[in-house]
Amino acid sequence: MQNSEAMTLSFALLAAAGGLTQRIHEGVVARGFKGVRPAHGFAFARLAPDGATVTDLAVHLGVTKQAASQLVDEMVRKGYAERRAHPEDARARLVVLTGQGWACTRAAEEAAAEAVREWGAVLGEREVRVLREQLLRIAPHGPVRPTW
């Protein structure tokens, strides 16, 4: 692959990811969830299903522990997450989604499904499945990090 082709592919993937992030965010807001940012969604993805420590979240997001702690403080203040005693480490706190956090996560899933259905209208359902399979081969586990 030529350098220019690689750059074109890179820009297309980044544009698609940015557009998808924006569509999910808009869908979450349209479903009544106020005061959330895309960064919250990236954190919610790590907190579901079993919660995480602030350190785990910092690693997932690629930020400092202090930045992750500030994000958790914000999510707790807005009612999307709560801190609990860690079941295996008395010194640590586990951050988990609240009912409102889970509802917001479901809203994000619905918004993502709507956006991907539109890709199906452009590419066809089969091509979207192929795209999914190919992207999972390249980046099977992420990490998916927000742009701050």
Short mmCIF file of C-alpha atoms in Angstrom, two decimals:
data_model
loop_
_atom_site.label_atom_id
_atom_site.label_comp_id
_atom_site.label_asym_id
_atom_site.label_seq_id
_atom_site.Cartn_x
_atom_site.Cartn_y
_atom_site.Cartn_z
CA MET A 1 0.00 0.00 0.00
CA GLN A 2 1.33 3.41 -0.95
CA ASN A 3 1.76 6.09 1.72
CA SER A 4 -1.03 8.20 0.26
CA GLU A 5 -3.39 5.19 0.28
CA ALA A 6 -2.47 4.49 3.89
CA MET A 7 -3.17 8.10 4.84
CA THR A 8 -6.49 8.05 3.00
CA LEU A 9 -7.50 4.89 4.86
CA SER A 10 -6.30 6.38 8.17
CA PHE A 11 -8.31 9.56 7.65
CA ALA A 12 -11.40 7.60 6.58
CA LEU A 13 -11.26 5.40 9.69
CA LEU A 14 -10.72 8.41 11.96
CA ALA A 15 -13.59 10.28 10.30
CA ALA A 16 -15.89 7.26 10.64
CA ALA A 17 -14.95 6.83 14.32
CA GLY A 18 -15.40 10.52 15.03
CA GLY A 19 -18.72 10.59 13.24
CA LEU A 20 -19.91 7.50 15.09
CA THR A 21 -18.88 8.99 18.43
CA GLN A 22 -20.79 12.17 17.61
CA ARG A 23 -23.90 10.24 16.50
CA ILE A 24 -23.89 8.16 19.67
CA HIS A 25 -23.51 11.28 21.81
CA GLU A 26 -26.33 13.06 19.98
CA GLY A 27 -28.53 9.97 20.37
CA VAL A 28 -27.86 9.80 24.10
CA VAL A 29 -28.69 13.49 24.55
CA ALA A 30 -31.83 13.12 22.40
CA ARG A 31 -32.96 10.32 24.72
CA GLY A 32 -32.89 12.73 27.65
CA PHE A 33 -29.48 12.21 29.20
CA LYS A 34 -28.10 15.61 30.06
CA GLY A 35 -24.65 16.61 31.18
CA VAL A 36 -22.86 13.70 29.53
CA ARG A 37 -19.89 13.91 27.22
CA PRO A 38 -18.40 11.28 24.94
CA ALA A 39 -15.67 10.73 27.56
CA HIS A 40 -18.36 9.45 29.92
CA GLY A 41 -19.35 6.83 27.37
CA PHE A 42 -15.78 5.58 27.10
CA ALA A 43 -15.70 5.31 30.89
CA PHE A 44 -19.09 3.57 31.00
CA ALA A 45 -17.73 0.95 28.59
CA ARG A 46 -15.03 0.06 31.12
CA LEU A 47 -17.30 0.19 34.16
CA ALA A 48 -19.83 -2.22 32.64
CA PRO A 49 -20.48 -4.94 33.64
CA ASP A 50 -18.58 -5.38 36.93
CA GLY A 51 -17.17 -1.95 37.75
CA ALA A 52 -13.54 -0.89 37.96
CA THR A 53 -11.15 0.97 40.19
CA VAL A 54 -10.03 4.48 39.32
CA THR A 55 -6.64 3.01 38.40
CA ASP A 56 -8.28 0.50 36.01
CA LEU A 57 -10.27 3.32 34.46
CA ALA A 58 -7.17 5.50 34.07
CA VAL A 59 -5.38 2.71 32.20
CA HIS A 60 -8.43 2.11 29.98
CA LEU A 61 -8.75 5.80 29.10
CA GLY A 62 -5.03 6.43 28.78
CA VAL A 63 -5.07 9.23 31.35
CA THR A 64 -3.55 9.89 34.75
CA LYS A 65 -5.14 8.55 37.91
CA GLN A 66 -5.96 12.13 38.86
CA ALA A 67 -7.81 12.75 35.58
CA ALA A 68 -9.74 9.48 35.95
CA SER A 69 -10.59 10.39 39.53
CA GLN A 70 -11.95 13.77 38.42
CA LEU A 71 -14.06 12.05 35.74
CA VAL A 72 -15.41 9.61 38.34
CA ASP A 73 -16.21 12.51 40.70
CA GLU A 74 -18.18 14.13 37.88
CA MET A 75 -20.05 10.91 37.00
CA VAL A 76 -20.91 10.36 40.68
CA ARG A 77 -22.08 13.96 41.07
CA LYS A 78 -24.33 13.58 38.01
CA GLY A 79 -25.76 10.28 39.24
CA TYR A 80 -24.26 7.98 36.60
CA ALA A 81 -21.85 6.08 38.86
CA GLU A 82 -21.17 5.36 42.51
CA ARG A 83 -18.24 4.22 44.59
CA ARG A 84 -18.53 1.01 46.61
CA ALA A 85 -16.27 -1.03 48.81
CA HIS A 86 -14.08 -3.30 46.67
CA PRO A 87 -15.03 -6.94 47.32
CA GLU A 88 -11.42 -8.16 47.11
CA ASP A 89 -9.29 -5.21 48.23
CA ALA A 90 -10.21 -3.32 51.40
CA ARG A 91 -7.95 -0.42 50.37
CA ALA A 92 -9.61 0.10 46.98
CA ARG A 93 -12.97 1.49 45.94
CA LEU A 94 -14.97 0.01 43.10
CA VAL A 95 -16.72 2.42 40.73
CA VAL A 96 -19.95 0.99 39.32
CA LEU A 97 -22.73 2.29 37.14
CA THR A 98 -25.98 3.33 38.80
CA GLY A 99 -29.39 2.62 37.29
CA GLN A 100 -29.12 5.94 35.48
CA GLY A 101 -25.66 4.96 34.19
CA TRP A 102 -27.02 1.66 32.86
CA ALA A 103 -29.94 3.47 31.22
CA CYS A 104 -27.53 5.86 29.56
CA THR A 105 -25.46 2.90 28.36
CA ARG A 106 -28.56 1.32 26.81
CA ALA A 107 -29.36 4.64 25.11
CA ALA A 108 -25.83 4.69 23.65
CA GLU A 109 -26.29 1.14 22.35
CA GLU A 110 -29.55 2.15 20.66
CA ALA A 111 -27.91 5.22 19.10
CA ALA A 112 -24.97 3.11 17.88
CA ALA A 113 -27.35 0.59 16.32
CA GLU A 114 -29.15 3.40 14.47
CA ALA A 115 -25.87 4.77 13.10
CA VAL A 116 -24.67 1.34 12.00
CA ARG A 117 -28.02 0.63 10.31
CA GLU A 118 -27.37 3.72 8.20
CA TRP A 119 -24.02 2.23 7.18
CA GLY A 120 -25.98 -0.82 6.08
CA ALA A 121 -28.11 1.37 3.84
CA VAL A 122 -24.95 2.66 2.15
CA LEU A 123 -22.78 -0.47 2.08
CA GLY A 124 -25.30 -3.28 2.44
CA GLU A 125 -25.74 -5.51 5.47
CA ARG A 126 -23.23 -8.09 4.25
CA GLU A 127 -20.49 -5.48 3.76
CA VAL A 128 -21.10 -4.06 7.23
CA ARG A 129 -20.67 -7.56 8.71
CA VAL A 130 -17.45 -8.02 6.71
CA LEU A 131 -16.20 -4.61 7.86
CA ARG A 132 -16.94 -5.56 11.47
CA GLU A 133 -15.09 -8.85 11.15
CA GLN A 134 -12.07 -7.22 9.52
CA LEU A 135 -11.85 -4.43 12.08
CA LEU A 136 -12.09 -6.97 14.91
CA ARG A 137 -9.10 -8.80 13.41
CA ILE A 138 -7.07 -5.58 13.45
CA ALA A 139 -8.18 -4.27 16.86
CA PRO A 140 -9.89 -7.12 18.71
CA HIS A 141 -9.79 -5.57 22.20
CA GLY A 142 -9.28 -1.85 21.69
CA PRO A 143 -8.31 0.10 23.62
CA VAL A 144 -10.92 2.66 22.75
CA ARG A 145 -9.91 5.99 24.14
CA PRO A 146 -11.59 9.36 23.96
CA THR A 147 -10.06 12.36 22.33
CA TRP A 148 -9.94 14.95 25.07
#
